[in-house]
Amino acid sequence: MSKAHLPDLRIDDRMIVAAALDRILYDDPDHFAAEDARTVRRLIPYGRSGWLRLGFRAETQGPSVKGEAAGVGDVRMEGDKKVVEGSVGESTAWRCGQYKITNHGGDLEIWQVMSDEYAPEPKGARLEFDAHGEPERLTFFQPRDIELRIPFTSMAVGVRLGGWQFWKQVAEGAGTAG
């Protein structure tokens, strides 16, 4: 699908989505209103994504220099840090208030704007729906980091595996939110 053919969200719709997400995420620690979830799903356009979604981040540290400085003693200067990030198979994310939302059909992926999978403390959630389109549960992103050291070098490869952990469920007999 070409990005030129994507529908747009009106500012009013973005404000409605942001308010509904605030209620879903912050109002009750154990439950959320089904109507808020339906509203968000209805307003965020579906975005096709590839069968494989893969993101990467690579960090390299430049060479360091050490020596002695007069009146200071031993000094060590670290080289510049370079970061490269990329992804494959991502679908369109919509910005609504402090959130970035992607509609995958069976779920809505929600991230705070200044956070992503690579953040030290990622702030992501997934609103999951059943086969009939009814909201079921909210999960949060819980990464597992693995570091693989390369023998006889000072290099290491870090791998972050994404996982989703249960957070809260839809409120029983949830009516309209207001």
C-alpha positions as protocol buffer text, in pm:
chain_id: "A"
residue {
  index: 1
  type: MET
  ca { x: 0 y: 0 z: 0 }
}
residue {
  index: 2
  type: SER
  ca { x: 141 y: 338 z: -99 }
}
residue {
  index: 3
  type: LYS
  ca { x: 166 y: 602 z: 171 }
}
residue {
  index: 4
  type: ALA
  ca { x: -1 y: 847 z: -68 }
}
residue {
  index: 5
  type: HIS
  ca { x: -328 y: 651 z: -32 }
}
residue {
  index: 6
  type: LEU
  ca { x: -336 y: 639 z: 348 }
}
residue {
  index: 7
  type: PRO
  ca { x: -632 y: 807 z: 516 }
}
residue {
  index: 8
  type: ASP
  ca { x: -558 y: 1093 z: 753 }
}
residue {
  index: 9
  type: LEU
  ca { x: -680 y: 1152 z: 1107 }
}
residue {
  index: 10
  type: ARG
  ca { x: -849 y: 1479 z: 1190 }
}
residue {
  index: 11
  type: ILE
  ca { x: -720 y: 1668 z: 1492 }
}
residue {
  index: 12
  type: ASP
  ca { x: -1054 y: 1604 z: 1668 }
}
residue {
  index: 13
  type: ASP
  ca { x: -1013 y: 1228 z: 1620 }
}
residue {
  index: 14
  type: ARG
  ca { x: -655 y: 1244 z: 1749 }
}
residue {
  index: 15
  type: MET
  ca { x: -774 y: 1421 z: 2065 }
}
residue {
  index: 16
  type: ILE
  ca { x: -1051 y: 1163 z: 2119 }
}
residue {
  index: 17
  type: VAL
  ca { x: -799 y: 879 z: 2079 }
}
residue {
  index: 18
  type: ALA
  ca { x: -549 y: 1040 z: 2319 }
}
residue {
  index: 19
  type: ALA
  ca { x: -820 y: 1093 z: 2583 }
}
residue {
  index: 20
  type: ALA
  ca { x: -947 y: 734 z: 2548 }
}
residue {
  index: 21
  type: LEU
  ca { x: -591 y: 598 z: 2579 }
}
residue {
  index: 22
  type: ASP
  ca { x: -532 y: 809 z: 2890 }
}
residue {
  index: 23
  type: ARG
  ca { x: -840 y: 647 z: 3049 }
}
residue {
  index: 24
  type: ILE
  ca { x: -744 y: 295 z: 2933 }
}
residue {
  index: 25
  type: LEU
  ca { x: -388 y: 322 z: 3062 }
}
residue {
  index: 26
  type: TYR
  ca { x: -425 y: 533 z: 3377 }
}
residue {
  index: 27
  type: ASP
  ca { x: -781 y: 535 z: 3521 }
}
residue {
  index: 28
  type: ASP
  ca { x: -794 y: 189 z: 3682 }
}
residue {
  index: 29
  type: PRO
  ca { x: -495 y: -35 z: 3763 }
}
residue {
  index: 30
  type: ASP
  ca { x: -681 y: -360 z: 3680 }
}
residue {
  index: 31
  type: HIS
  ca { x: -951 y: -283 z: 3419 }
}
residue {
  index: 32
  type: PHE
  ca { x: -1037 y: -61 z: 3124 }
}
residue {
  index: 33
  type: ALA
  ca { x: -1366 y: 32 z: 2955 }
}
residue {
  index: 34
  type: ALA
  ca { x: -1453 y: -170 z: 2644 }
}
residue {
  index: 35
  type: GLU
  ca { x: -1609 y: 136 z: 2478 }
}
residue {
  index: 36
  type: ASP
  ca { x: -1281 y: 328 z: 2500 }
}
residue {
  index: 37
  type: ALA
  ca { x: -1099 y: 39 z: 2333 }
}
residue {
  index: 38
  type: ARG
  ca { x: -1363 y: 16 z: 2058 }
}
residue {
  index: 39
  type: THR
  ca { x: -1338 y: 391 z: 1996 }
}
residue {
  index: 40
  type: VAL
  ca { x: -961 y: 380 z: 1955 }
}
residue {
  index: 41
  type: ARG
  ca { x: -980 y: 80 z: 1722 }
}
residue {
  index: 42
  type: ARG
  ca { x: -1254 y: 244 z: 1513 }
}
residue {
  index: 43
  type: LEU
  ca { x: -1061 y: 571 z: 1470 }
}
residue {
  index: 44
  type: ILE
  ca { x: -709 y: 437 z: 1402 }
}
residue {
  index: 45
  type: PRO
  ca { x: -683 y: 315 z: 1039 }
}
residue {
  index: 46
  type: TYR
  ca { x: -564 y: -41 z: 981 }
}
residue {
  index: 47
  type: GLY
  ca { x: -203 y: -57 z: 867 }
}
residue {
  index: 48
  type: ARG
  ca { x: -73 y: -362 z: 687 }
}
residue {
  index: 49
  type: SER
  ca { x: 251 y: -497 z: 819 }
}
residue {
  index: 50
  type: GLY
  ca { x: 484 y: -763 z: 689 }
}
residue {
  index: 51
  type: TRP
  ca { x: 474 y: -1116 z: 825 }
}
residue {
  index: 52
  type: LEU
  ca { x: 810 y: -1043 z: 987 }
}
residue {
  index: 53
  type: ARG
  ca { x: 881 y: -730 z: 1189 }
}
residue {
  index: 54
  type: LEU
  ca { x: 1244 y: -681 z: 1278 }
}
residue {
  index: 55
  type: GLY
  ca { x: 1422 y: -384 z: 1432 }
}
residue {
  index: 56
  type: PHE
  ca { x: 1786 y: -333 z: 1508 }
}
residue {
  index: 57
  type: ARG
  ca { x: 2013 y: -93 z: 1690 }
}
residue {
  index: 58
  type: ALA
  ca { x: 2390 y: -99 z: 1669 }
}
residue {
  index: 59
  type: GLU
  ca { x: 2626 y: 101 z: 1889 }
}
residue {
  index: 60
  type: THR
  ca { x: 2998 y: 143 z: 1837 }
}
residue {
  index: 61
  type: GLN
  ca { x: 3246 y: 324 z: 2055 }
}
residue {
  index: 62
  type: GLY
  ca { x: 3541 y: 503 z: 1896 }
}
residue {
  index: 63
  type: PRO
  ca { x: 3895 y: 452 z: 2021 }
}
residue {
  index: 64
  type: SER
  ca { x: 3988 y: 586 z: 2361 }
}
residue {
  index: 65
  type: VAL
  ca { x: 4301 y: 777 z: 2459 }
}
residue {
  index: 66
  type: LYS
  ca { x: 4470 y: 774 z: 2796 }
}
residue {
  index: 67
  type: GLY
  ca { x: 4759 y: 971 z: 2932 }
}
residue {
  index: 68
  type: GLU
  ca { x: 4869 y: 1210 z: 3203 }
}
residue {
  index: 69
  type: ALA
  ca { x: 4765 y: 1571 z: 3245 }
}
residue {
  index: 70
  type: ALA
  ca { x: 4970 y: 1820 z: 3445 }
}
residue {
  index: 71
  type: GLY
  ca { x: 4812 y: 1883 z: 3784 }
}
residue {
  index: 72
  type: VAL
  ca { x: 4535 y: 1628 z: 3720 }
}
residue {
  index: 73
  type: GLY
  ca { x: 4705 y: 1291 z: 3692 }
}
residue {
  index: 74
  type: ASP
  ca { x: 4581 y: 999 z: 3483 }
}
residue {
  index: 75
  type: VAL
  ca { x: 4325 y: 1098 z: 3219 }
}
residue {
  index: 76
  type: ARG
  ca { x: 4118 y: 882 z: 2987 }
}
residue {
  index: 77
  type: MET
  ca { x: 3909 y: 1018 z: 2698 }
}
residue {
  index: 78
  type: GLU
  ca { x: 3651 y: 792 z: 2539 }
}
residue {
  index: 79
  type: GLY
  ca { x: 3591 y: 802 z: 2164 }
}
residue {
  index: 80
  type: ASP
  ca { x: 3263 y: 911 z: 2010 }
}
residue {
  index: 81
  type: LYS
  ca { x: 2967 y: 677 z: 2033 }
}
residue {
  index: 82
  type: LYS
  ca { x: 2784 y: 603 z: 1706 }
}
residue {
  index: 83
  type: VAL
  ca { x: 2431 y: 462 z: 1696 }
}
residue {
  index: 84
  type: VAL
  ca { x: 2255 y: 314 z: 1393 }
}
residue {
  index: 85
  type: GLU
  ca { x: 1889 y: 208 z: 1406 }
}
residue {
  index: 86
  type: GLY
  ca { x: 1654 y: 58 z: 1152 }
}
residue {
  index: 87
  type: SER
  ca { x: 1355 y: -165 z: 1103 }
}
residue {
  index: 88
  type: VAL
  ca { x: 1184 y: -386 z: 849 }
}
residue {
  index: 89
  type: GLY
  ca { x: 814 y: -469 z: 816 }
}
residue {
  index: 90
  type: GLU
  ca { x: 680 y: -181 z: 1024 }
}
residue {
  index: 91
  type: SER
  ca { x: 331 y: -48 z: 958 }
}
residue {
  index: 92
  type: THR
  ca { x: 208 y: 308 z: 984 }
}
residue {
  index: 93
  type: ALA
  ca { x: 207 y: 462 z: 1332 }
}
residue {
  index: 94
  type: TRP
  ca { x: -38 y: 743 z: 1408 }
}
residue {
  index: 95
  type: ARG
  ca { x: 54 y: 1022 z: 1650 }
}
residue {
  index: 96
  type: CYS
  ca { x: -224 y: 1110 z: 1895 }
}
residue {
  index: 97
  type: GLY
  ca { x: -117 y: 1326 z: 2189 }
}
residue {
  index: 98
  type: GLN
  ca { x: 165 y: 1154 z: 2374 }
}
residue {
  index: 99
  type: TYR
  ca { x: 109 y: 825 z: 2191 }
}
residue {
  index: 100
  type: LYS
  ca { x: 210 y: 651 z: 1870 }
}
residue {
  index: 101
  type: ILE
  ca { x: -53 y: 390 z: 1773 }
}
residue {
  index: 102
  type: THR
  ca { x: -44 y: 116 z: 1510 }
}
residue {
  index: 103
  type: ASN
  ca { x: -353 y: -87 z: 1417 }
}
residue {
  index: 104
  type: HIS
  ca { x: -250 y: -444 z: 1325 }
}
residue {
  index: 105
  type: GLY
  ca { x: -611 y: -566 z: 1302 }
}
residue {
  index: 106
  type: GLY
  ca { x: -615 y: -806 z: 1598 }
}
residue {
  index: 107
  type: ASP
  ca { x: -436 y: -561 z: 1825 }
}
residue {
  index: 108
  type: LEU
  ca { x: -337 y: -198 z: 1864 }
}
residue {
  index: 109
  type: GLU
  ca { x: 26 y: -132 z: 1953 }
}
residue {
  index: 110
  type: ILE
  ca { x: 70 y: 181 z: 2167 }
}
residue {
  index: 111
  type: TRP
  ca { x: 398 y: 356 z: 2249 }
}
residue {
  index: 112
  type: GLN
  ca { x: 472 y: 678 z: 2430 }
}
residue {
  index: 113
  type: VAL
  ca { x: 620 y: 920 z: 2179 }
}
residue {
  index: 114
  type: MET
  ca { x: 969 y: 939 z: 2331 }
}
residue {
  index: 115
  type: SER
  ca { x: 991 y: 563 z: 2387 }
}
residue {
  index: 116
  type: ASP
  ca { x: 1041 y: 256 z: 2171 }
}
residue {
  index: 117
  type: GLU
  ca { x: 1164 y: -103 z: 2198 }
}
residue {
  index: 118
  type: TYR
  ca { x: 1524 y: 12 z: 2249 }
}
residue {
  index: 119
  type: ALA
  ca { x: 1466 y: 262 z: 2530 }
}
residue {
  index: 120
  type: PRO
  ca { x: 1625 y: 172 z: 2865 }
}
residue {
  index: 121
  type: GLU
  ca { x: 1274 y: 155 z: 3013 }
}
residue {
  index: 122
  type: PRO
  ca { x: 1042 y: 101 z: 2714 }
}
residue {
  index: 123
  type: LYS
  ca { x: 686 y: 226 z: 2754 }
}
residue {
  index: 124
  type: GLY
  ca { x: 475 y: 22 z: 2516 }
}
residue {
  index: 125
  type: ALA
  ca { x: 139 y: -152 z: 2547 }
}
residue {
  index: 126
  type: ARG
  ca { x: -79 y: -368 z: 2326 }
}
residue {
  index: 127
  type: LEU
  ca { x: -457 y: -357 z: 2331 }
}
residue {
  index: 128
  type: GLU
  ca { x: -576 y: -704 z: 2223 }
}
residue {
  index: 129
  type: PHE
  ca { x: -911 y: -796 z: 2067 }
}
residue {
  index: 130
  type: ASP
  ca { x: -1083 y: -1135 z: 2022 }
}
residue {
  index: 131
  type: ALA
  ca { x: -1193 y: -1289 z: 1690 }
}
residue {
  index: 132
  type: HIS
  ca { x: -1524 y: -1096 z: 1707 }
}
residue {
  index: 133
  type: GLY
  ca { x: -1347 y: -761 z: 1747 }
}
residue {
  index: 134
  type: GLU
  ca { x: -1426 y: -723 z: 2116 }
}
residue {
  index: 135
  type: PRO
  ca { x: -1152 y: -595 z: 2350 }
}
residue {
  index: 136
  type: GLU
  ca { x: -1002 y: -860 z: 2577 }
}
residue {
  index: 137
  type: ARG
  ca { x: -689 y: -742 z: 2755 }
}
residue {
  index: 138
  type: LEU
  ca { x: -406 y: -491 z: 2772 }
}
residue {
  index: 139
  type: THR
  ca { x: -47 y: -613 z: 2782 }
}
residue {
  index: 140
  type: PHE
  ca { x: 278 y: -422 z: 2831 }
}
residue {
  index: 141
  type: PHE
  ca { x: 615 y: -457 z: 2657 }
}
residue {
  index: 142
  type: GLN
  ca { x: 864 y: -650 z: 2867 }
}
residue {
  index: 143
  type: PRO
  ca { x: 1200 y: -697 z: 2693 }
}
residue {
  index: 144
  type: ARG
  ca { x: 1455 y: -966 z: 2762 }
}
residue {
  index: 145
  type: ASP
  ca { x: 1812 y: -859 z: 2692 }
}
residue {
  index: 146
  type: ILE
  ca { x: 2084 y: -1106 z: 2603 }
}
residue {
  index: 147
  type: GLU
  ca { x: 2450 y: -1014 z: 2560 }
}
residue {
  index: 148
  type: LEU
  ca { x: 2682 y: -1240 z: 2367 }
}
residue {
  index: 149
  type: ARG
  ca { x: 3056 y: -1176 z: 2416 }
}
residue {
  index: 150
  type: ILE
  ca { x: 3284 y: -1255 z: 2125 }
}
residue {
  index: 151
  type: PRO
  ca { x: 3581 y: -1454 z: 2259 }
}
residue {
  index: 152
  type: PHE
  ca { x: 3930 y: -1300 z: 2239 }
}
residue {
  index: 153
  type: THR
  ca { x: 3790 y: -955 z: 2150 }
}
residue {
  index: 154
  type: SER
  ca { x: 3640 y: -667 z: 2341 }
}
residue {
  index: 155
  type: MET
  ca { x: 3323 y: -690 z: 2131 }
}
residue {
  index: 156
  type: ALA
  ca { x: 2979 y: -795 z: 2244 }
}
residue {
  index: 157
  type: VAL
  ca { x: 2650 y: -839 z: 2061 }
}
residue {
  index: 158
  type: GLY
  ca { x: 2332 y: -749 z: 2245 }
}
residue {
  index: 159
  type: VAL
  ca { x: 1997 y: -895 z: 2148 }
}
residue {
  index: 160
  type: ARG
  ca { x: 1665 y: -762 z: 2279 }
}
residue {
  index: 161
  type: LEU
  ca { x: 1376 y: -1002 z: 2253 }
}
residue {
  index: 162
  type: GLY
  ca { x: 1035 y: -844 z: 2284 }
}
residue {
  index: 163
  type: GLY
  ca { x: 763 y: -999 z: 2489 }
}
residue {
  index: 164
  type: TRP
  ca { x: 423 y: -889 z: 2610 }
}
residue {
  index: 165
  type: GLN
  ca { x: 308 y: -943 z: 2969 }
}
residue {
  index: 166
  type: PHE
  ca { x: -49 y: -925 z: 3099 }
}
residue {
  index: 167
  type: TRP
  ca { x: -141 y: -586 z: 3250 }
}
residue {
  index: 168
  type: LYS
  ca { x: -520 y: -551 z: 3280 }
}
residue {
  index: 169
  type: GLN
  ca { x: -846 y: -680 z: 3137 }
}
residue {
  index: 170
  type: VAL
  ca { x: -1164 y: -529 z: 3004 }
}
residue {
  index: 171
  type: ALA
  ca { x: -1414 y: -433 z: 3275 }
}
residue {
  index: 172
  type: GLU
  ca { x: -1710 y: -669 z: 3312 }
}
residue {
  index: 173
  type: GLY
  ca { x: -2033 y: -518 z: 3184 }
}
residue {
  index: 174
  type: ALA
  ca { x: -1841 y: -214 z: 3058 }
}
residue {
  index: 175
  type: GLY
  ca { x: -2068 y: 51 z: 2924 }
}
residue {
  index: 176
  type: THR
  ca { x: -1985 y: 374 z: 2751 }
}
residue {
  index: 177
  type: ALA
  ca { x: -1700 y: 575 z: 2891 }
}
residue {
  index: 178
  type: GLY
  ca { x: -1750 y: 939 z: 2959 }
}
